[in-house]
Amino acid sequence: MPVHGKSTITPGRQLVLLILGGLVTVLVIAAAVWVVSMPWPANTPEVPEAGRPVPSSTPEPAPVAMPTAVIAPGTPKPESCGEIYSPAMVNAFGDLVLNPPWTTEPGADVSDGSDDPELLAVINATEHLSCRWVSPVGPSGTGVATNVVWVTEAQTAAVEARLRALGMECYEELGGLRCITETTTDTDNFGQSHFLRGGIWLATVWVNAGPDGYTHDMIGTIWAGA
């Protein structure tokens, strides 16, 4: 049977190896603790580079306010069409009705106090009343439409210049300026009457209707006592 040789590891070397093994174990444990406990960067969102604007949605443009005349103290201010006519004028219209319901329906075929785009722009740009004497049942070939328009001095001058440019006959009357035009054909009689006075413009178109003295009646009623 084989004979085993005597061990060459001395007690001193065993002690050294034990010490080295202990140190290695301590170092491994310390390294593991350091790895676990070391701080790691937080998962934060990426920040855009400074100085570079971030695109955003384009804001909607602000609405543009329509110009409105400032009504001077003492200027007549009827609140409804019923306040601009005398009872006699109302009766003179016979079967025609003032502002029947159909005239306010969306898309209603109604007229304003002018058919000129420049004059219509002034009417629509400022405070006004729309007064229409028409058939009670719907559009027809007969009627009168008047806008009572409150205008600035600049608008008054622009309206007068436009009326003259359109070739209307203009003259002074009842404290203001009157401009008229009339056309007669084989089947129809139509025209316009405009009156400017003290910040008010009475713009009227008429077709196959209009009692005599219509504009004079409005002037006498609106400026009653003036």
PDB file of C-alpha atoms in Angstrom:
ATOM      1  CA  MET A   1       0.000   0.000   0.000  1.00  0.00           C
ATOM      2  CA  PRO A   2       1.263   3.559  -0.735  1.00  0.00           C
ATOM      3  CA  VAL A   3       2.918   5.584   1.887  1.00  0.00           C
ATOM      4  CA  HIS A   4       1.736   9.255   2.193  1.00  0.00           C
ATOM      5  CA  GLY A   5       4.404  11.896   2.535  1.00  0.00           C
ATOM      6  CA  LYS A   6       4.496  14.340   5.349  1.00  0.00           C
ATOM      7  CA  SER A   7       2.552  17.671   4.789  1.00  0.00           C
ATOM      8  CA  THR A   8       4.750  20.571   3.708  1.00  0.00           C
ATOM      9  CA  ILE A   9       2.345  23.332   5.004  1.00  0.00           C
ATOM     10  CA  THR A  10       3.592  24.534   8.282  1.00  0.00           C
ATOM     11  CA  PRO A  11       1.403  26.029  10.981  1.00  0.00           C
ATOM     12  CA  GLY A  12       2.852  29.471  10.217  1.00  0.00           C
ATOM     13  CA  ARG A  13       1.874  29.298   6.576  1.00  0.00           C
ATOM     14  CA  GLN A  14      -1.602  28.148   7.515  1.00  0.00           C
ATOM     15  CA  LEU A  15      -2.024  31.232   9.666  1.00  0.00           C
ATOM     16  CA  VAL A  16      -0.914  33.498   6.838  1.00  0.00           C
ATOM     17  CA  LEU A  17      -3.333  31.868   4.402  1.00  0.00           C
ATOM     18  CA  LEU A  18      -6.199  32.237   6.852  1.00  0.00           C
ATOM     19  CA  ILE A  19      -5.417  35.913   7.320  1.00  0.00           C
ATOM     20  CA  LEU A  20      -5.223  36.516   3.546  1.00  0.00           C
ATOM     21  CA  GLY A  21      -8.495  34.674   2.992  1.00  0.00           C
ATOM     22  CA  GLY A  22     -10.182  36.766   5.637  1.00  0.00           C
ATOM     23  CA  LEU A  23      -8.917  39.988   4.062  1.00  0.00           C
ATOM     24  CA  VAL A  24     -10.177  38.948   0.620  1.00  0.00           C
ATOM     25  CA  THR A  25     -13.582  38.122   2.077  1.00  0.00           C
ATOM     26  CA  VAL A  26     -13.758  41.497   3.826  1.00  0.00           C
ATOM     27  CA  LEU A  27     -12.794  43.331   0.621  1.00  0.00           C
ATOM     28  CA  VAL A  28     -15.430  41.477  -1.422  1.00  0.00           C
ATOM     29  CA  ILE A  29     -18.143  42.275   1.129  1.00  0.00           C
ATOM     30  CA  ALA A  30     -17.072  45.936   1.294  1.00  0.00           C
ATOM     31  CA  ALA A  31     -17.139  46.229  -2.506  1.00  0.00           C
ATOM     32  CA  ALA A  32     -20.624  44.731  -2.645  1.00  0.00           C
ATOM     33  CA  VAL A  33     -21.896  47.138  -0.002  1.00  0.00           C
ATOM     34  CA  TRP A  34     -20.377  50.122  -1.867  1.00  0.00           C
ATOM     35  CA  VAL A  35     -21.973  49.085  -5.159  1.00  0.00           C
ATOM     36  CA  VAL A  36     -25.397  48.698  -3.553  1.00  0.00           C
ATOM     37  CA  SER A  37     -25.261  51.919  -1.566  1.00  0.00           C
ATOM     38  CA  MET A  38     -23.708  54.261  -4.161  1.00  0.00           C
ATOM     39  CA  PRO A  39     -26.098  56.999  -5.531  1.00  0.00           C
ATOM     40  CA  TRP A  40     -27.472  56.552  -9.046  1.00  0.00           C
ATOM     41  CA  PRO A  41     -28.726  59.439 -11.300  1.00  0.00           C
ATOM     42  CA  ALA A  42     -32.493  59.991 -11.239  1.00  0.00           C
ATOM     43  CA  ASN A  43     -34.519  59.226 -14.353  1.00  0.00           C
ATOM     44  CA  THR A  44     -35.408  62.866 -15.183  1.00  0.00           C
ATOM     45  CA  PRO A  45     -36.961  64.089 -18.462  1.00  0.00           C
ATOM     46  CA  GLU A  46     -34.713  65.660 -21.007  1.00  0.00           C
ATOM     47  CA  VAL A  47     -34.598  69.437 -20.703  1.00  0.00           C
ATOM     48  CA  PRO A  48     -34.605  71.406 -23.966  1.00  0.00           C
ATOM     49  CA  GLU A  49     -31.443  73.282 -24.723  1.00  0.00           C
ATOM     50  CA  ALA A  50     -31.482  76.729 -23.173  1.00  0.00           C
ATOM     51  CA  GLY A  51     -32.233  79.545 -25.535  1.00  0.00           C
ATOM     52  CA  ARG A  52     -34.096  77.425 -28.088  1.00  0.00           C
ATOM     53  CA  PRO A  53     -37.820  78.289 -28.199  1.00  0.00           C
ATOM     54  CA  VAL A  54     -40.249  75.422 -27.923  1.00  0.00           C
ATOM     55  CA  PRO A  55     -42.870  75.501 -30.717  1.00  0.00           C
ATOM     56  CA  SER A  56     -46.388  76.194 -29.538  1.00  0.00           C
ATOM     57  CA  SER A  57     -49.768  76.514 -31.183  1.00  0.00           C
ATOM     58  CA  THR A  58     -50.484  79.829 -32.905  1.00  0.00           C
ATOM     59  CA  PRO A  59     -53.080  81.862 -30.958  1.00  0.00           C
ATOM     60  CA  GLU A  60     -56.295  82.829 -32.703  1.00  0.00           C
ATOM     61  CA  PRO A  61     -56.357  86.468 -33.866  1.00  0.00           C
ATOM     62  CA  ALA A  62     -58.331  88.796 -31.624  1.00  0.00           C
ATOM     63  CA  PRO A  63     -61.659  89.931 -33.098  1.00  0.00           C
ATOM     64  CA  VAL A  64     -61.654  93.415 -34.529  1.00  0.00           C
ATOM     65  CA  ALA A  65     -64.331  95.657 -33.062  1.00  0.00           C
ATOM     66  CA  MET A  66     -66.539  97.418 -35.583  1.00  0.00           C
ATOM     67  CA  PRO A  67     -66.449 101.222 -35.396  1.00  0.00           C
ATOM     68  CA  THR A  68     -69.487 102.790 -33.787  1.00  0.00           C
ATOM     69  CA  ALA A  69     -70.457 106.434 -33.747  1.00  0.00           C
ATOM     70  CA  VAL A  70     -70.459 108.182 -30.389  1.00  0.00           C
ATOM     71  CA  ILE A  71     -73.892 109.734 -30.139  1.00  0.00           C
ATOM     72  CA  ALA A  72     -73.604 113.374 -29.132  1.00  0.00           C
ATOM     73  CA  PRO A  73     -75.813 114.712 -26.324  1.00  0.00           C
ATOM     74  CA  GLY A  74     -79.147 115.873 -27.678  1.00  0.00           C
ATOM     75  CA  THR A  75     -79.021 113.619 -30.743  1.00  0.00           C
ATOM     76  CA  PRO A  76     -82.374 111.860 -31.222  1.00  0.00           C
ATOM     77  CA  LYS A  77     -82.175 108.163 -30.364  1.00  0.00           C
ATOM     78  CA  PRO A  78     -85.360 106.262 -31.241  1.00  0.00           C
ATOM     79  CA  GLU A  79     -85.249 102.747 -29.816  1.00  0.00           C
ATOM     80  CA  SER A  80     -87.505 101.108 -32.399  1.00  0.00           C
ATOM     81  CA  CYS A  81     -88.895 101.639 -35.867  1.00  0.00           C
ATOM     82  CA  GLY A  82     -92.296 102.394 -34.387  1.00  0.00           C
ATOM     83  CA  GLU A  83     -90.866 105.634 -32.989  1.00  0.00           C
ATOM     84  CA  ILE A  84     -89.840 107.176 -36.317  1.00  0.00           C
ATOM     85  CA  TYR A  85     -93.267 107.425 -37.986  1.00  0.00           C
ATOM     86  CA  SER A  86     -96.393 109.409 -37.249  1.00  0.00           C
ATOM     87  CA  PRO A  87     -99.690 107.489 -36.889  1.00  0.00           C
ATOM     88  CA  ALA A  88    -100.849 109.022 -40.163  1.00  0.00           C
ATOM     89  CA  MET A  89     -97.842 107.595 -42.024  1.00  0.00           C
ATOM     90  CA  VAL A  90     -98.381 104.140 -40.530  1.00  0.00           C
ATOM     91  CA  ASN A  91    -101.973 104.177 -41.778  1.00  0.00           C
ATOM     92  CA  ALA A  92    -100.865 105.369 -45.214  1.00  0.00           C
ATOM     93  CA  PHE A  93     -99.000 102.116 -45.907  1.00  0.00           C
ATOM     94  CA  GLY A  94    -102.227 100.153 -46.192  1.00  0.00           C
ATOM     95  CA  ASP A  95    -101.517  96.436 -46.658  1.00  0.00           C
ATOM     96  CA  LEU A  96     -97.758  96.704 -46.145  1.00  0.00           C
ATOM     97  CA  VAL A  97     -96.479  95.746 -42.691  1.00  0.00           C
ATOM     98  CA  LEU A  98     -93.536  97.091 -40.698  1.00  0.00           C
ATOM     99  CA  ASN A  99     -90.899  94.395 -40.077  1.00  0.00           C
ATOM    100  CA  PRO A 100     -93.072  91.251 -40.311  1.00  0.00           C
ATOM    101  CA  PRO A 101     -91.547  88.085 -38.789  1.00  0.00           C
ATOM    102  CA  TRP A 102     -90.239  86.662 -42.065  1.00  0.00           C
ATOM    103  CA  THR A 103     -87.834  89.610 -42.470  1.00  0.00           C
ATOM    104  CA  THR A 104     -85.743  88.430 -39.513  1.00  0.00           C
ATOM    105  CA  GLU A 105     -85.443  84.803 -40.611  1.00  0.00           C
ATOM    106  CA  PRO A 106     -81.961  83.584 -41.646  1.00  0.00           C
ATOM    107  CA  GLY A 107     -81.351  84.247 -45.325  1.00  0.00           C
ATOM    108  CA  ALA A 108     -84.454  86.397 -45.715  1.00  0.00           C
ATOM    109  CA  ASP A 109     -84.596  88.302 -49.011  1.00  0.00           C
ATOM    110  CA  VAL A 110     -84.701  91.840 -47.635  1.00  0.00           C
ATOM    111  CA  SER A 111     -83.266  95.191 -48.668  1.00  0.00           C
ATOM    112  CA  ASP A 112     -81.335  97.836 -46.775  1.00  0.00           C
ATOM    113  CA  GLY A 113     -81.278 101.588 -47.276  1.00  0.00           C
ATOM    114  CA  SER A 114     -78.819 101.399 -50.160  1.00  0.00           C
ATOM    115  CA  ASP A 115     -77.665  98.978 -52.829  1.00  0.00           C
ATOM    116  CA  ASP A 116     -74.176 100.481 -53.028  1.00  0.00           C
ATOM    117  CA  PRO A 117     -71.415  98.368 -51.381  1.00  0.00           C
ATOM    118  CA  GLU A 118     -69.585 101.392 -49.959  1.00  0.00           C
ATOM    119  CA  LEU A 119     -72.718 102.826 -48.383  1.00  0.00           C
ATOM    120  CA  LEU A 120     -73.783  99.406 -47.100  1.00  0.00           C
ATOM    121  CA  ALA A 121     -70.380  99.076 -45.435  1.00  0.00           C
ATOM    122  CA  VAL A 122     -71.034 102.276 -43.474  1.00  0.00           C
ATOM    123  CA  ILE A 123     -74.504 101.089 -42.462  1.00  0.00           C
ATOM    124  CA  ASN A 124     -73.182  97.761 -41.223  1.00  0.00           C
ATOM    125  CA  ALA A 125     -70.236  99.346 -39.421  1.00  0.00           C
ATOM    126  CA  THR A 126     -72.205 101.385 -36.929  1.00  0.00           C
ATOM    127  CA  GLU A 127     -75.361 101.380 -34.832  1.00  0.00           C
ATOM    128  CA  HIS A 128     -78.569 101.480 -36.836  1.00  0.00           C
ATOM    129  CA  LEU A 129     -82.236 100.545 -37.030  1.00  0.00           C
ATOM    130  CA  SER A 130     -83.624  98.564 -39.974  1.00  0.00           C
ATOM    131  CA  CYS A 131     -87.220  99.464 -40.817  1.00  0.00           C
ATOM    132  CA  ARG A 132     -88.915  97.634 -43.679  1.00  0.00           C
ATOM    133  CA  TRP A 133     -92.446  98.096 -44.985  1.00  0.00           C
ATOM    134  CA  VAL A 134     -93.162  94.926 -46.948  1.00  0.00           C
ATOM    135  CA  SER A 135     -95.754  92.257 -47.625  1.00  0.00           C
ATOM    136  CA  PRO A 136     -96.677  90.331 -44.468  1.00  0.00           C
ATOM    137  CA  VAL A 137     -96.293  86.959 -46.215  1.00  0.00           C
ATOM    138  CA  GLY A 138     -92.912  87.251 -47.930  1.00  0.00           C
ATOM    139  CA  PRO A 139     -90.829  89.027 -50.573  1.00  0.00           C
ATOM    140  CA  SER A 140     -92.675  90.853 -53.325  1.00  0.00           C
ATOM    141  CA  GLY A 141     -92.059  93.546 -55.872  1.00  0.00           C
ATOM    142  CA  THR A 142     -93.280  96.275 -53.533  1.00  0.00           C
ATOM    143  CA  GLY A 143     -91.770  97.792 -50.407  1.00  0.00           C
ATOM    144  CA  VAL A 144     -89.799 100.477 -48.618  1.00  0.00           C
ATOM    145  CA  ALA A 145     -86.638  99.906 -46.560  1.00  0.00           C
ATOM    146  CA  THR A 146     -85.070 102.533 -44.322  1.00  0.00           C
ATOM    147  CA  ASN A 147     -82.005 102.396 -42.100  1.00  0.00           C
ATOM    148  CA  VAL A 148     -81.695 104.963 -39.331  1.00  0.00           C
ATOM    149  CA  VAL A 149     -77.915 105.148 -38.980  1.00  0.00           C
ATOM    150  CA  TRP A 150     -75.915 107.005 -36.328  1.00  0.00           C
ATOM    151  CA  VAL A 151     -72.757 108.309 -37.990  1.00  0.00           C
ATOM    152  CA  THR A 152     -69.607 110.202 -37.072  1.00  0.00           C
ATOM    153  CA  GLU A 153     -68.601 113.431 -38.794  1.00  0.00           C
ATOM    154  CA  ALA A 154     -66.106 111.493 -40.897  1.00  0.00           C
ATOM    155  CA  GLN A 155     -68.746 108.943 -41.882  1.00  0.00           C
ATOM    156  CA  THR A 156     -71.195 111.735 -42.703  1.00  0.00           C
ATOM    157  CA  ALA A 157     -68.648 113.325 -45.029  1.00  0.00           C
ATOM    158  CA  ALA A 158     -67.890 109.960 -46.644  1.00  0.00           C
ATOM    159  CA  VAL A 159     -71.585 109.226 -47.196  1.00  0.00           C
ATOM    160  CA  GLU A 160     -72.203 112.641 -48.756  1.00  0.00           C
ATOM    161  CA  ALA A 161     -69.204 112.262 -51.055  1.00  0.00           C
ATOM    162  CA  ARG A 162     -70.374 108.828 -52.148  1.00  0.00           C
ATOM    163  CA  LEU A 163     -73.953 109.967 -52.789  1.00  0.00           C
ATOM    164  CA  ARG A 164     -72.681 112.781 -54.985  1.00  0.00           C
ATOM    165  CA  ALA A 165     -70.280 110.428 -56.769  1.00  0.00           C
ATOM    166  CA  LEU A 166     -73.221 108.151 -57.577  1.00  0.00           C
ATOM    167  CA  GLY A 167     -74.854 111.062 -59.364  1.00  0.00           C
ATOM    168  CA  MET A 168     -77.691 111.697 -56.935  1.00  0.00           C
ATOM    169  CA  GLU A 169     -79.366 115.073 -56.729  1.00  0.00           C
ATOM    170  CA  CYS A 170     -78.353 116.649 -53.401  1.00  0.00           C
ATOM    171  CA  TYR A 171     -79.716 119.812 -51.796  1.00  0.00           C
ATOM    172  CA  GLU A 172     -80.233 121.371 -48.368  1.00  0.00           C
ATOM    173  CA  GLU A 173     -83.577 120.703 -46.734  1.00  0.00           C
ATOM    174  CA  LEU A 174     -85.082 120.814 -43.228  1.00  0.00           C
ATOM    175  CA  GLY A 175     -81.768 121.515 -41.518  1.00  0.00           C
ATOM    176  CA  GLY A 176     -79.854 118.773 -43.306  1.00  0.00           C
ATOM    177  CA  LEU A 177     -78.735 117.427 -46.663  1.00  0.00           C
ATOM    178  CA  ARG A 178     -81.153 115.509 -48.890  1.00  0.00           C
ATOM    179  CA  CYS A 179     -79.994 113.331 -51.802  1.00  0.00           C
ATOM    180  CA  ILE A 180     -82.431 111.542 -54.110  1.00  0.00           C
ATOM    181  CA  THR A 181     -82.616 109.429 -57.232  1.00  0.00           C
ATOM    182  CA  GLU A 182     -85.600 107.921 -59.050  1.00  0.00           C
ATOM    183  CA  THR A 183     -86.059 105.581 -61.998  1.00  0.00           C
ATOM    184  CA  THR A 184     -89.246 104.702 -63.854  1.00  0.00           C
ATOM    185  CA  THR A 185     -89.640 101.811 -66.277  1.00  0.00           C
ATOM    186  CA  ASP A 186     -92.623 100.305 -68.073  1.00  0.00           C
ATOM    187  CA  THR A 187     -93.357  98.089 -65.071  1.00  0.00           C
ATOM    188  CA  ASP A 188     -91.687  99.597 -62.005  1.00  0.00           C
ATOM    189  CA  ASN A 189     -90.934 102.805 -60.196  1.00  0.00           C
ATOM    190  CA  PHE A 190     -88.017 102.735 -57.752  1.00  0.00           C
ATOM    191  CA  GLY A 191     -85.482 105.022 -56.175  1.00  0.00           C
ATOM    192  CA  GLN A 192     -83.544 106.141 -53.131  1.00  0.00           C
ATOM    193  CA  SER A 193     -83.813 108.970 -50.626  1.00  0.00           C
ATOM    194  CA  HIS A 194     -81.036 109.915 -48.196  1.00  0.00           C
ATOM    195  CA  PHE A 195     -81.061 112.531 -45.453  1.00  0.00           C
ATOM    196  CA  LEU A 196     -78.071 113.578 -43.318  1.00  0.00           C
ATOM    197  CA  ARG A 197     -78.472 115.747 -40.256  1.00  0.00           C
ATOM    198  CA  GLY A 198     -76.735 116.060 -36.883  1.00  0.00           C
ATOM    199  CA  GLY A 199     -75.122 112.616 -36.722  1.00  0.00           C
ATOM    200  CA  ILE A 200     -78.093 110.733 -38.218  1.00  0.00           C
ATOM    201  CA  TRP A 201     -78.407 109.295 -41.702  1.00  0.00           C
ATOM    202  CA  LEU A 202     -81.829 108.221 -42.999  1.00  0.00           C
ATOM    203  CA  ALA A 203     -81.074 105.824 -45.850  1.00  0.00           C
ATOM    204  CA  THR A 204     -84.106 104.675 -47.847  1.00  0.00           C
ATOM    205  CA  VAL A 205     -84.739 102.542 -50.918  1.00  0.00           C
ATOM    206  CA  TRP A 206     -88.206 102.011 -52.336  1.00  0.00           C
ATOM    207  CA  VAL A 207     -89.851  99.952 -55.073  1.00  0.00           C
ATOM    208  CA  ASN A 208     -93.404 100.618 -56.252  1.00  0.00           C
ATOM    209  CA  ALA A 209     -94.310 101.992 -52.834  1.00  0.00           C
ATOM    210  CA  GLY A 210     -93.797 104.925 -50.533  1.00  0.00           C
ATOM    211  CA  PRO A 211     -96.483 107.350 -49.449  1.00  0.00           C
ATOM    212  CA  ASP A 212     -95.966 111.000 -50.328  1.00  0.00           C
ATOM    213  CA  GLY A 213     -94.010 112.830 -47.659  1.00  0.00           C
ATOM    214  CA  TYR A 214     -92.377 109.651 -46.285  1.00  0.00           C
ATOM    215  CA  THR A 215     -88.960 111.192 -45.583  1.00  0.00           C
ATOM    216  CA  HIS A 216     -90.462 114.455 -44.336  1.00  0.00           C
ATOM    217  CA  ASP A 217     -92.628 112.488 -41.919  1.00  0.00           C
ATOM    218  CA  MET A 218     -89.591 110.697 -40.462  1.00  0.00           C
ATOM    219  CA  ILE A 219     -87.724 113.982 -40.072  1.00  0.00           C
ATOM    220  CA  GLY A 220     -90.673 115.628 -38.350  1.00  0.00           C
ATOM    221  CA  THR A 221     -91.126 112.658 -36.005  1.00  0.00           C
ATOM    222  CA  ILE A 222     -87.476 112.012 -35.129  1.00  0.00           C
ATOM    223  CA  TRP A 223     -86.615 115.683 -34.611  1.00  0.00           C
ATOM    224  CA  ALA A 224     -89.964 116.635 -33.117  1.00  0.00           C
ATOM    225  CA  GLY A 225     -89.573 119.792 -31.062  1.00  0.00           C
ATOM    226  CA  ALA A 226     -86.048 120.461 -32.339  1.00  0.00           C
TER     227      ALA A 226
END
